[in-house]
mmCIF file of C-alpha atoms in Angstrom:
data_model
loop_
_atom_site.group_PDB
_atom_site.id
_atom_site.type_symbol
_atom_site.label_atom_id
_atom_site.label_comp_id
_atom_site.label_asym_id
_atom_site.label_seq_id
_atom_site.Cartn_x
_atom_site.Cartn_y
_atom_site.Cartn_z
ATOM 1 C CA MET A 50 288.759 95.166 49.742
ATOM 2 C CA ALA A 51 288.244 98.197 51.882
ATOM 3 C CA GLN A 52 285.605 98.180 54.610
ATOM 4 C CA ILE A 53 282.456 100.256 53.911
ATOM 5 C CA PHE A 54 281.870 101.251 57.525
ATOM 6 C CA PRO A 55 284.707 102.336 59.820
ATOM 7 C CA LYS A 56 285.173 100.663 63.145
ATOM 8 C CA TRP A 57 283.437 103.294 65.226
ATOM 9 C CA ALA A 58 280.186 102.498 63.389
ATOM 10 C CA ASN A 59 279.894 99.438 65.640
ATOM 11 C CA GLY A 60 278.763 101.653 68.504
ATOM 12 C CA ALA A 61 276.533 103.898 66.366
ATOM 13 C CA PRO A 62 273.199 102.004 66.652
ATOM 14 C CA LYS A 63 273.396 102.081 70.446
ATOM 15 C CA ARG A 64 274.199 105.781 70.477
ATOM 16 C CA ILE A 65 271.454 106.627 68.035
ATOM 17 C CA LEU A 66 268.936 104.673 70.085
ATOM 18 C CA ILE A 67 269.895 106.307 73.377
ATOM 19 C CA GLY A 68 270.066 109.738 71.733
ATOM 20 C CA ALA A 69 266.622 109.307 70.204
ATOM 21 C CA ILE A 70 265.128 108.288 73.552
ATOM 22 C CA VAL A 71 266.688 111.228 75.372
ATOM 23 C CA PHE A 72 265.708 113.683 72.633
ATOM 24 C CA LEU A 73 262.084 112.474 72.412
ATOM 25 C CA ASN A 74 261.685 112.591 76.176
ATOM 26 C CA ALA A 75 263.106 116.081 76.314
ATOM 27 C CA ALA A 76 260.831 117.201 73.475
ATOM 28 C CA VAL A 77 257.694 115.737 75.036
ATOM 29 C CA PHE A 78 258.513 117.129 78.463
ATOM 30 C CA GLY A 79 259.511 120.480 77.036
ATOM 31 C CA VAL A 80 256.317 120.943 75.048
ATOM 32 C CA TRP A 81 254.144 119.656 77.872
ATOM 33 C CA TYR A 82 255.794 121.954 80.368
ATOM 34 C CA PHE A 83 256.794 125.096 78.482
ATOM 35 C CA PHE A 84 254.025 125.319 75.860
ATOM 36 C CA SER A 85 251.171 124.938 78.355
ATOM 37 C CA PRO A 86 249.130 128.023 79.294
ATOM 38 C CA GLU A 87 250.406 127.614 82.819
ATOM 39 C CA PHE A 88 253.752 128.699 81.446
ATOM 40 C CA THR A 89 252.742 130.993 78.592
ATOM 41 C CA ASP A 90 249.798 132.803 80.210
ATOM 42 C CA VAL A 91 250.133 132.720 83.995
ATOM 43 C CA GLY A 92 251.994 135.680 85.383
ATOM 44 C CA TYR A 93 251.130 138.178 82.639
ATOM 45 C CA ALA A 94 251.373 141.545 84.392
ATOM 46 C CA PRO A 95 251.445 144.393 81.875
ATOM 47 C CA GLU A 96 252.287 147.921 82.879
ATOM 48 C CA GLN A 97 249.130 149.998 83.256
ATOM 49 C CA PRO A 98 248.704 153.691 82.413
ATOM 50 C CA VAL A 99 247.868 154.329 86.070
ATOM 51 C CA PRO A 100 249.664 152.158 88.640
ATOM 52 C CA PHE A 101 246.382 151.096 90.204
ATOM 53 C CA SER A 102 246.968 149.001 93.307
ATOM 54 C CA HIS A 103 244.334 146.452 94.268
ATOM 55 C CA LYS A 104 246.411 145.846 97.379
ATOM 56 C CA VAL A 105 245.671 149.349 98.651
ATOM 57 C CA HIS A 106 242.035 149.581 97.604
ATOM 58 C CA VAL A 107 240.938 146.087 98.607
ATOM 59 C CA GLY A 108 243.538 144.859 101.055
ATOM 60 C CA GLN A 109 243.988 148.106 102.958
ATOM 61 C CA LEU A 110 240.721 150.010 102.504
ATOM 62 C CA GLY A 111 238.589 146.884 102.504
ATOM 63 C CA MET A 112 236.466 147.976 99.561
ATOM 64 C CA ASP A 113 234.141 145.358 98.156
ATOM 65 C CA CYS A 114 234.972 144.157 94.641
ATOM 66 C CA GLN A 115 231.593 145.290 93.384
ATOM 67 C CA TYR A 116 232.126 148.932 94.298
ATOM 68 C CA CYS A 117 234.077 149.298 91.070
ATOM 69 C CA HIS A 118 233.215 146.160 89.118
ATOM 70 C CA THR A 119 229.516 146.906 89.481
ATOM 71 C CA GLN A 120 228.069 144.807 86.695
ATOM 72 C CA VAL A 121 229.699 141.543 87.629
ATOM 73 C CA ALA A 122 226.543 139.995 89.105
ATOM 74 C CA GLU A 123 224.295 141.124 86.238
ATOM 75 C CA SER A 124 226.333 141.150 83.093
ATOM 76 C CA LYS A 125 228.489 138.730 81.185
ATOM 77 C CA HIS A 126 231.182 141.386 81.207
ATOM 78 C CA ALA A 127 232.766 142.456 84.497
ATOM 79 C CA ASN A 128 233.282 146.123 83.806
ATOM 80 C CA ILE A 129 236.410 148.143 84.340
ATOM 81 C CA PRO A 130 235.182 151.159 86.325
ATOM 82 C CA ALA A 131 234.698 154.428 84.490
ATOM 83 C CA THR A 132 236.819 157.449 85.349
ATOM 84 C CA GLN A 133 233.843 158.737 87.285
ATOM 85 C CA THR A 134 234.248 155.937 89.816
ATOM 86 C CA CYS A 135 237.864 156.929 90.428
ATOM 87 C CA MET A 136 236.819 160.551 90.815
ATOM 88 C CA ASN A 137 234.252 159.633 93.502
ATOM 89 C CA CYS A 138 237.158 159.712 95.907
ATOM 90 C CA HIS A 139 240.084 161.150 94.004
ATOM 91 C CA SER A 140 238.347 164.455 93.423
ATOM 92 C CA GLN A 141 239.324 165.075 97.041
ATOM 93 C CA ILE A 142 241.927 162.463 97.953
ATOM 94 C CA ARG A 143 245.492 162.793 96.667
ATOM 95 C CA THR A 144 244.475 165.451 94.194
ATOM 96 C CA ASP A 145 248.084 166.359 93.451
ATOM 97 C CA ALA A 146 249.479 162.849 93.023
ATOM 98 C CA GLU A 147 251.505 162.542 89.869
ATOM 99 C CA THR A 148 250.478 158.945 89.282
ATOM 100 C CA LEU A 149 246.851 160.015 89.102
ATOM 101 C CA GLU A 150 247.473 162.551 86.362
ATOM 102 C CA PRO A 151 245.972 160.335 83.606
ATOM 103 C CA VAL A 152 242.791 159.993 85.675
ATOM 104 C CA ARG A 153 242.375 163.742 86.084
ATOM 105 C CA GLN A 154 243.220 164.221 82.426
ATOM 106 C CA SER A 155 240.569 161.707 81.467
ATOM 107 C CA TRP A 156 238.050 163.447 83.721
ATOM 108 C CA GLU A 157 238.714 166.818 82.123
ATOM 109 C CA THR A 158 238.859 165.755 78.499
ATOM 110 C CA GLY A 159 236.415 162.848 78.465
ATOM 111 C CA GLU A 160 239.002 160.610 76.840
ATOM 112 C CA PRO A 161 239.017 157.138 78.390
ATOM 113 C CA ILE A 162 241.967 155.721 80.315
ATOM 114 C CA GLU A 163 243.656 153.065 78.209
ATOM 115 C CA TRP A 164 243.870 150.154 80.615
ATOM 116 C CA VAL A 165 245.646 147.044 79.416
ATOM 117 C CA ARG A 166 243.574 143.922 79.655
ATOM 118 C CA VAL A 167 245.232 141.067 81.519
ATOM 119 C CA HIS A 168 242.696 138.230 81.313
ATOM 120 C CA MET A 169 242.094 137.656 77.638
ATOM 121 C CA LEU A 170 239.846 134.857 76.557
ATOM 122 C CA PRO A 171 239.698 134.299 72.801
ATOM 123 C CA ASP A 172 236.610 135.799 71.163
ATOM 124 C CA TYR A 173 235.303 132.344 70.238
ATOM 125 C CA ALA A 174 234.877 131.382 73.881
ATOM 126 C CA TYR A 175 231.818 132.900 75.518
ATOM 127 C CA PHE A 176 232.296 133.578 79.200
ATOM 128 C CA ASN A 177 229.598 134.967 81.460
ATOM 129 C CA HIS A 178 230.579 136.493 84.798
ATOM 130 C CA ALA A 179 227.056 136.749 86.196
ATOM 131 C CA ALA A 180 226.390 133.059 85.622
ATOM 132 C CA HIS A 181 229.356 132.204 87.818
ATOM 133 C CA VAL A 182 229.071 134.870 90.513
ATOM 134 C CA ASN A 183 225.384 134.195 91.166
ATOM 135 C CA VAL A 184 225.907 130.526 91.945
ATOM 136 C CA GLY A 185 228.884 131.052 94.200
ATOM 137 C CA VAL A 186 232.126 130.929 92.252
ATOM 138 C CA GLY A 187 234.387 133.255 94.185
ATOM 139 C CA CYS A 188 236.472 135.972 92.518
ATOM 140 C CA GLU A 189 239.514 134.412 94.107
ATOM 141 C CA SER A 190 239.006 131.019 92.462
ATOM 142 C CA CYS A 191 239.774 132.400 89.008
ATOM 143 C CA HIS A 192 241.639 135.651 89.632
ATOM 144 C CA GLY A 193 243.777 134.713 92.630
ATOM 145 C CA ARG A 194 244.408 136.847 95.683
ATOM 146 C CA ILE A 195 243.676 140.169 94.007
ATOM 147 C CA ASP A 196 243.737 141.879 97.412
ATOM 148 C CA ARG A 197 247.454 141.169 97.622
ATOM 149 C CA MET A 198 248.360 142.283 94.107
ATOM 150 C CA GLU A 199 250.167 145.566 93.722
ATOM 151 C CA VAL A 200 249.975 144.963 89.975
ATOM 152 C CA VAL A 201 247.361 142.571 88.639
ATOM 153 C CA TYR A 202 248.758 139.464 87.050
ATOM 154 C CA GLN A 203 247.050 136.452 85.611
ATOM 155 C CA ALA A 204 246.968 133.885 88.385
ATOM 156 C CA GLU A 205 245.294 130.981 86.606
ATOM 157 C CA PRO A 206 245.884 129.616 83.092
ATOM 158 C CA LEU A 207 242.291 130.240 81.854
ATOM 159 C CA SER A 208 242.811 127.329 79.509
ATOM 160 C CA MET A 209 239.998 125.043 78.475
ATOM 161 C CA GLY A 210 241.351 122.161 80.519
ATOM 162 C CA TRP A 211 241.412 124.373 83.580
ATOM 163 C CA CYS A 212 237.808 125.486 82.956
ATOM 164 C CA LEU A 213 236.665 121.918 82.511
ATOM 165 C CA ASP A 214 238.372 120.736 85.698
ATOM 166 C CA CYS A 215 235.927 122.896 87.605
ATOM 167 C CA HIS A 216 232.929 122.284 85.358
ATOM 168 C CA ARG A 217 233.313 118.562 85.966
ATOM 169 C CA GLU A 218 233.701 118.913 89.736
ATOM 170 C CA PRO A 219 232.205 122.253 90.777
ATOM 171 C CA GLU A 220 231.699 121.041 94.360
ATOM 172 C CA LYS A 221 235.409 121.420 94.926
ATOM 173 C CA HIS A 222 235.242 125.158 94.297
ATOM 174 C CA VAL A 223 231.787 126.650 94.926
ATOM 175 C CA ARG A 224 231.171 128.726 98.027
ATOM 176 C CA PRO A 225 228.124 130.424 99.543
ATOM 177 C CA VAL A 226 226.981 133.332 97.337
ATOM 178 C CA SER A 227 227.490 135.749 100.238
ATOM 179 C CA GLU A 228 231.198 134.841 100.313
ATOM 180 C CA VAL A 229 231.866 135.331 96.617
ATOM 181 C CA THR A 230 233.840 138.536 97.055
ATOM 182 C CA THR A 231 235.568 137.385 100.248
ATOM 183 C CA MET A 232 239.302 136.990 99.738
ATOM 184 C CA GLY A 233 240.967 134.096 101.507
ATOM 185 C CA TYR A 234 237.738 132.200 102.151
ATOM 186 C CA VAL A 235 238.315 128.613 103.215
ATOM 187 C CA ALA A 236 235.578 126.149 104.152
ATOM 188 C CA ASP A 237 236.395 123.395 106.653
ATOM 189 C CA ASN A 238 234.261 120.848 104.871
ATOM 190 C CA GLN A 239 234.504 122.007 101.260
ATOM 191 C CA LEU A 240 233.293 118.782 99.644
ATOM 192 C CA GLU A 241 230.274 118.398 101.899
ATOM 193 C CA LEU A 242 229.339 122.072 101.638
ATOM 194 C CA GLY A 243 230.083 122.064 97.919
ATOM 195 C CA LEU A 244 227.743 119.185 97.192
ATOM 196 C CA GLU A 245 225.050 120.894 99.236
ATOM 197 C CA LEU A 246 225.482 124.150 97.310
ATOM 198 C CA VAL A 247 225.550 122.391 93.956
ATOM 199 C CA ALA A 248 222.197 120.841 94.815
ATOM 200 C CA LYS A 249 220.812 124.080 96.238
ATOM 201 C CA HIS A 250 221.669 126.237 93.236
ATOM 202 C CA ASN A 251 220.927 123.440 90.801
ATOM 203 C CA ILE A 252 224.394 123.782 89.339
ATOM 204 C CA ASN A 253 224.724 121.912 86.090
ATOM 205 C CA ALA A 254 227.982 123.212 84.716
ATOM 206 C CA PRO A 255 228.068 122.614 80.948
ATOM 207 C CA THR A 256 230.799 120.339 79.640
ATOM 208 C CA TYR A 257 229.415 120.276 76.099
ATOM 209 C CA CYS A 258 230.650 122.512 73.282
ATOM 210 C CA GLN A 259 227.612 124.804 73.050
ATOM 211 C CA GLY A 260 228.081 125.811 76.662
ATOM 212 C CA CYS A 261 230.864 128.190 75.685
ATOM 213 C CA HIS A 262 231.630 127.946 71.988
ATOM 214 C CA TYR A 263 228.186 128.231 70.287
ATOM 215 C CA LEU B 112 284.565 119.458 80.345
ATOM 216 C CA THR B 113 284.143 116.138 82.019
ATOM 217 C CA PRO B 114 280.861 114.312 81.406
ATOM 218 C CA ILE B 115 279.888 114.862 85.050
ATOM 219 C CA THR B 116 280.196 118.679 84.863
ATOM 220 C CA ARG B 117 278.399 118.658 81.534
ATOM 221 C CA LEU B 118 275.472 116.736 83.063
ATOM 222 C CA PHE B 119 275.487 119.055 86.040
ATOM 223 C CA ALA B 120 275.404 122.176 83.832
ATOM 224 C CA LEU B 121 272.577 120.752 81.721
ATOM 225 C CA SER B 122 270.377 119.982 84.718
ATOM 226 C CA LEU B 123 271.118 123.446 86.093
ATOM 227 C CA VAL B 124 269.888 125.026 82.856
ATOM 228 C CA ALA B 125 266.763 122.838 82.950
ATOM 229 C CA LEU B 126 266.043 123.780 86.555
ATOM 230 C CA THR B 127 266.478 127.486 85.836
ATOM 231 C CA LEU B 128 264.086 127.249 82.894
ATOM 232 C CA MET B 129 261.530 125.374 84.967
ATOM 233 C CA SER B 130 261.535 127.956 87.733
ATOM 234 C CA CYS B 131 260.238 130.533 85.237
ATOM 235 C CA ARG B 132 256.781 128.992 85.351
ATOM 236 C CA GLY B 133 254.266 131.361 86.910
ATOM 237 C CA GLN B 134 256.735 134.232 87.149
ATOM 238 C CA THR B 135 255.265 137.628 86.402
ATOM 239 C CA SER B 136 256.239 139.151 83.109
ATOM 240 C CA GLU B 137 255.181 142.234 81.204
ATOM 241 C CA LYS B 138 255.260 140.377 77.909
ATOM 242 C CA PRO B 139 251.885 139.296 76.581
ATOM 243 C CA PRO B 140 251.153 135.566 76.560
ATOM 244 C CA VAL B 141 252.405 133.552 73.612
ATOM 245 C CA HIS B 142 249.492 132.196 71.605
ATOM 246 C CA PRO B 143 250.782 130.484 68.470
ATOM 247 C CA ASN B 144 247.444 130.483 66.675
ATOM 248 C CA LEU B 145 245.723 133.881 66.876
ATOM 249 C CA ASN B 146 243.239 133.225 64.075
ATOM 250 C CA MET B 147 240.075 133.923 66.036
ATOM 251 C CA ASP B 148 241.370 135.246 69.334
ATOM 252 C CA PHE B 149 240.682 138.857 68.390
ATOM 253 C CA GLN B 150 237.797 138.888 65.980
ATOM 254 C CA ASP B 151 236.620 141.709 63.733
ATOM 255 C CA ARG B 152 233.935 142.814 66.125
ATOM 256 C CA PHE B 153 233.919 144.836 69.305
ATOM 257 C CA ASN B 154 233.200 143.570 72.764
ATOM 258 C CA ALA B 155 232.199 145.789 75.658
ATOM 259 C CA GLN B 156 234.903 148.283 76.639
ATOM 260 C CA GLU B 157 237.153 147.406 73.728
ATOM 261 C CA GLU B 158 239.096 149.849 71.626
ATOM 262 C CA ASN B 159 237.801 151.111 68.302
ATOM 263 C CA SER B 160 240.246 153.279 66.434
ATOM 264 C CA PHE B 161 237.515 154.562 64.102
ATOM 265 C CA PHE B 162 236.292 157.096 66.634
ATOM 266 C CA ALA B 163 238.254 160.063 67.909
ATOM 267 C CA ASP B 164 238.073 158.997 71.543
ATOM 268 C CA GLY B 165 238.975 155.405 70.669
ATOM 269 C CA ARG B 166 236.022 153.810 72.410
ATOM 270 C CA ALA B 167 233.954 151.045 70.882
ATOM 271 C CA MET B 168 231.079 151.849 73.261
ATOM 272 C CA ARG B 169 229.240 154.981 72.127
ATOM 273 C CA THR B 170 227.227 157.301 74.339
ATOM 274 C CA PRO B 171 223.526 157.366 73.465
ATOM 275 C CA VAL B 172 222.106 160.613 72.113
ATOM 276 C CA GLU B 173 220.705 162.751 74.891
ATOM 277 C CA GLY B 174 216.947 162.601 75.219
ATOM 278 C CA THR B 175 216.533 159.186 73.626
ATOM 279 C CA VAL B 176 214.523 156.554 75.467
ATOM 280 C CA ALA B 177 215.281 152.859 75.165
ATOM 281 C CA ARG B 178 212.336 150.499 74.915
ATOM 282 C CA GLY B 179 211.315 149.397 78.395
ATOM 283 C CA ASN B 180 213.236 152.275 79.937
ATOM 284 C CA LEU B 181 210.735 155.126 79.920
ATOM 285 C CA ARG B 182 211.199 156.050 83.592
ATOM 286 C CA GLN B 183 208.044 158.104 83.767
ATOM 287 C CA GLU B 184 207.091 157.513 87.415
ATOM 288 C CA SER B 185 208.903 160.346 89.129
ATOM 289 C CA GLU B 186 208.296 158.984 92.617
ATOM 290 C CA ILE B 187 210.248 155.831 91.807
ATOM 291 C CA PHE B 188 212.918 157.239 89.533
ATOM 292 C CA GLU B 189 213.465 160.616 91.129
ATOM 293 C CA GLY B 190 211.881 160.328 94.576
ATOM 294 C CA LEU B 191 209.594 163.271 93.795
ATOM 295 C CA ASP B 192 205.800 163.442 93.923
ATOM 296 C CA GLU B 193 203.695 165.278 91.333
ATOM 297 C CA ASN B 194 204.308 168.640 93.065
ATOM 298 C CA GLY B 195 208.060 168.187 92.872
ATOM 299 C CA GLU B 196 208.359 167.518 96.614
ATOM 300 C CA PHE B 197 210.372 164.622 98.036
ATOM 301 C CA VAL B 198 208.159 161.632 98.767
ATOM 302 C CA ASP B 199 208.076 160.522 102.385
ATOM 303 C CA TYR B 200 207.562 156.829 101.753
ATOM 304 C CA ILE B 201 209.340 154.048 99.877
ATOM 305 C CA PRO B 202 207.430 153.502 96.613
ATOM 306 C CA VAL B 203 208.289 149.794 96.357
ATOM 307 C CA ASP B 204 207.258 146.756 98.400
ATOM 308 C CA VAL B 205 209.456 146.569 101.473
ATOM 309 C CA THR B 206 210.113 142.931 102.283
ATOM 310 C CA ARG B 207 212.716 141.124 104.309
ATOM 311 C CA ASP B 208 214.515 140.206 101.083
ATOM 312 C CA PHE B 209 214.473 143.797 99.952
ATOM 313 C CA LEU B 210 216.028 144.920 103.239
ATOM 314 C CA GLU B 211 218.728 142.255 102.883
ATOM 315 C CA ARG B 212 219.415 143.524 99.401
ATOM 316 C CA GLY B 213 219.741 146.992 100.846
ATOM 317 C CA ARG B 214 222.225 145.777 103.439
ATOM 318 C CA ASN B 215 224.248 144.089 100.747
ATOM 319 C CA SER B 216 224.346 147.187 98.542
ATOM 320 C CA TYR B 217 224.990 149.474 101.503
ATOM 321 C CA GLU B 218 227.975 147.396 102.517
ATOM 322 C CA ILE B 219 229.382 147.531 98.997
ATOM 323 C CA TYR B 220 228.927 151.204 98.147
ATOM 324 C CA CYS B 221 228.325 153.144 101.359
ATOM 325 C CA THR B 222 230.335 151.576 104.205
ATOM 326 C CA VAL B 223 233.651 152.925 102.924
ATOM 327 C CA CYS B 224 232.668 156.447 103.987
ATOM 328 C CA HIS B 225 229.473 156.231 106.041
ATOM 329 C CA GLY B 226 230.595 153.294 108.165
ATOM 330 C CA GLY B 227 228.863 150.011 108.905
ATOM 331 C CA THR B 228 226.434 151.553 111.396
ATOM 332 C CA GLY B 229 225.955 154.768 109.452
ATOM 333 C CA ASP B 230 227.821 156.923 111.957
ATOM 334 C CA GLY B 231 229.977 158.483 109.246
ATOM 335 C CA ARG B 232 233.116 156.758 110.453
ATOM 336 C CA GLY B 233 234.019 154.623 107.465
ATOM 337 C CA ILE B 234 237.628 153.879 106.640
ATOM 338 C CA VAL B 235 237.947 156.780 104.191
ATOM 339 C CA MET B 236 236.897 159.147 106.977
ATOM 340 C CA THR B 237 238.887 157.650 109.859
ATOM 341 C CA GLY B 238 242.014 157.089 107.769
ATOM 342 C CA ASN B 239 242.858 160.794 107.498
ATOM 343 C CA TYR B 240 242.785 160.884 103.732
ATOM 344 C CA GLY B 241 241.462 164.404 103.618
ATOM 345 C CA TYR B 242 237.938 163.737 102.452
ATOM 346 C CA VAL B 243 235.186 166.061 103.683
ATOM 347 C CA PRO B 244 233.608 164.213 106.647
ATOM 348 C CA ALA B 245 230.363 162.373 106.015
ATOM 349 C CA PRO B 246 227.540 163.261 108.403
ATOM 350 C CA THR B 247 226.176 160.619 110.762
ATOM 351 C CA PHE B 248 222.754 159.220 109.885
ATOM 352 C CA HIS B 249 221.789 159.370 113.559
ATOM 353 C CA SER B 250 221.156 163.084 113.869
ATOM 354 C CA GLU B 251 217.775 164.730 114.320
ATOM 355 C CA ARG B 252 218.026 166.316 110.874
ATOM 356 C CA LEU B 253 218.760 163.127 108.976
ATOM 357 C CA ARG B 254 216.155 161.105 110.872
ATOM 358 C CA GLY B 255 213.594 163.665 109.736
ATOM 359 C CA LEU B 256 214.655 163.602 106.083
ATOM 360 C CA PRO B 257 211.999 162.401 103.648
ATOM 361 C CA ASP B 258 212.792 159.050 101.996
ATOM 362 C CA GLY B 259 212.850 160.694 98.603
ATOM 363 C CA GLU B 260 215.640 163.026 99.672
ATOM 364 C CA ILE B 261 217.869 160.122 100.702
ATOM 365 C CA TYR B 262 217.105 158.530 97.353
ATOM 366 C CA SER B 263 218.001 161.745 95.602
ATOM 367 C CA ALA B 264 221.295 161.908 97.504
ATOM 368 C CA ILE B 265 222.247 158.527 96.066
ATOM 369 C CA ALA B 266 221.011 159.322 92.570
ATOM 370 C CA ASN B 267 222.195 162.915 92.219
ATOM 371 C CA GLY B 268 224.750 163.321 94.973
ATOM 372 C CA VAL B 269 224.793 166.056 97.622
ATOM 373 C CA ARG B 270 227.419 168.751 98.062
ATOM 374 C CA ASN B 271 230.681 166.749 98.279
ATOM 375 C CA MET B 272 229.153 163.327 97.767
ATOM 376 C CA PRO B 273 229.171 162.387 94.079
ATOM 377 C CA SER B 274 226.214 160.834 92.306
ATOM 378 C CA TYR B 275 226.055 157.061 92.416
ATOM 379 C CA ALA B 276 223.621 156.842 89.533
ATOM 380 C CA SER B 277 226.108 155.057 87.305
ATOM 381 C CA GLN B 278 226.978 152.479 89.959
ATOM 382 C CA ILE B 279 223.733 151.739 91.815
ATOM 383 C CA LYS B 280 220.552 150.724 90.022
ATOM 384 C CA VAL B 281 217.218 152.375 90.856
ATOM 385 C CA GLU B 282 215.892 149.389 92.793
ATOM 386 C CA ASP B 283 219.067 149.051 94.800
ATOM 387 C CA ARG B 284 218.936 152.746 95.628
ATOM 388 C CA TRP B 285 215.530 152.248 97.252
ATOM 389 C CA ALA B 286 216.844 149.132 98.982
ATOM 390 C CA ILE B 287 219.646 151.230 100.431
ATOM 391 C CA VAL B 288 217.138 153.866 101.576
ATOM 392 C CA THR B 289 215.253 151.079 103.346
ATOM 393 C CA TYR B 290 218.392 149.847 105.017
ATOM 394 C CA VAL B 291 219.464 153.346 106.075
ATOM 395 C CA ARG B 292 216.037 153.740 107.683
ATOM 396 C CA ALA B 293 216.565 150.437 109.508
ATOM 397 C CA LEU B 294 219.995 151.613 110.663
ATOM 398 C CA GLN B 295 218.526 154.839 111.987
ATOM 399 C CA ARG B 296 215.856 152.866 113.822
ATOM 400 C CA SER B 297 218.461 150.524 115.284
ATOM 401 C CA GLN B 298 220.383 153.405 116.867
ATOM 402 C CA TYR B 299 217.339 155.250 118.164
ATOM 403 C CA VAL B 300 215.087 152.965 120.176
ATOM 404 C CA PRO B 301 213.224 154.562 123.106
ATOM 405 C CA GLU B 302 213.854 153.025 126.538
ATOM 406 C CA GLU B 303 210.304 151.731 127.003
ATOM 407 C CA GLN B 304 210.459 149.876 123.730
ATOM 408 C CA MET B 305 213.744 148.240 124.682
ATOM 409 C CA GLN B 306 212.173 147.092 127.940
ATOM 410 C CA GLN B 307 209.267 145.610 126.020
ATOM 411 C CA PHE B 308 211.738 143.246 124.376
ATOM 412 C CA ASP B 309 213.219 142.210 127.742
ATOM 413 C CA VAL B 310 216.518 143.977 127.206
ATOM 414 C CA ASP B 311 218.419 144.620 130.425
ATOM 415 C CA LEU B 312 219.483 148.226 129.910
ATOM 416 C CA ALA B 313 221.647 148.430 133.046
ATOM 417 C CA GLU B 314 223.686 145.475 131.871
ATOM 418 C CA LEU B 315 224.071 146.928 128.363
ATOM 419 C CA ARG B 316 225.231 150.226 129.817
ATOM 420 C CA SER B 317 227.827 148.638 132.061
ATOM 421 C CA GLU B 318 229.101 146.595 129.115
ATOM 422 C CA PHE B 319 229.327 149.758 127.062
ATOM 423 C CA THR B 320 231.270 151.679 129.703
ATOM 424 C CA GLU B 321 233.637 148.753 130.123
ATOM 425 C CA GLU B 322 234.370 148.761 126.413
ATOM 426 C CA GLN B 323 235.145 152.450 126.375
#
C-alpha cells in the first residue's frame, strides 16, 4: 500500500511552527511600528501656496509666535494670520518677490490664500489652544522647533496616547506661562518646577472621555 | 542565494523601512477610518465651496452691532473725547498688572520695528529690509503726544504703519499706550530725580562711554 504522506512531510510540522512564529512576530511588529501615528502622521509637510518660512520669521527676525497667531491665548482655534498681517510688512518689504505673488493677489482681490493644514485632529476630538497656552504648555511641546522649520511639518503624532501621556503627567512638560512661546526652553529642575506649576495653576488635566470627546 | 545573504538582504530591507519613521513627506497621513475625521460642518478658517471666495467664515454686514459689542464710549474705543479731540489720559485703570500686560503686548507686536526700548531700532529697521524707518518714541514731539493719539496710531495706523486693529484688542491697545508712556519716562528722567534715587550718575556715564 502506498504511503499517504511523502517523506518530506516529516519535517513539515517543525517548519510550519517556526514559520508561524516568525510570521506572527513580523505582523505584530509591523503593525505596531508602521501603523502607528508616529509613522503615518509625523513628518507630514505639504507644499504650501506661499513658501512661508518660520525659520526666517521666528528664528532670524525673532518675532513672537503671537504676532501672527494672535488668538492662541483666547480662542480654542489658533488662527492662521489673515493676508492683512502679511501685508503689514510685505507692503514695503520684498514687494517684487515672486514667491509672494499669491499674497499680493489675495490682498488685491480679497480671495483668501489657500494654506494647507498640517496638524489635523479629527472633528470628534475637541482641542482648545487657550486652555493649554494659559497654563504653560509651550508651543514647542506639541509643534516642535518651529523656529527651525523652513517648511512646517508635523513633529508629534497628535494621537490620543500621546495626548494622554501628558495629561497623566503634566509636570513633565509644563513651563512658566511667560516662557510658552520661547523656543528651546529647558528647565534644570523640570520635575520640581513642574509640580510647583501644576499646583499653582491648579492643573487638572482631564483623562476622562468628556474632556475632549463630548 | 545562500541563506546567509538572504537573511542579510531581509534585515537590510527591514532597516531601510524602519528609517522612514519621522521622515518628512508631502503625502497626507494615512488614516484608515475617516468616518468622522472631517464632519459635515465647518470649523473656523475651513473651506466652504458654497461661496464664491471659498471661505466658511463670512464677513458680518457693515453697520451691524453684536450683542455686548456696542462700542459707544468714544474715549475708550477711539481715543477721542466728545469734541473729537484726542484724550490726554488713559481711560482705564492703570495698575501694575495692566502695565505688565502692556509690556507683554508691546514685545509681541511692536518690538520688531520700534525696538525694545522704543528707539525705533527694531530688527526690521536695523536689518536693511527697506521699510520706512520708525520714529523714536523719545523725541520732544512724541513725548508731547496725547494718549489718545498713540491709541489711534495702533487702532488706525499712521502714514506707513498699518492698523493693528485686527491683531490687538482694545484693552491691549491701551495697555501698550501705558507701556509706551513708561518707556518714554524711563529714557527721560531729569538729573535731580535720578539723584533722589541715589543713582551715581558719574559712574553710569563712565560705564556708558566704555560700552561705546
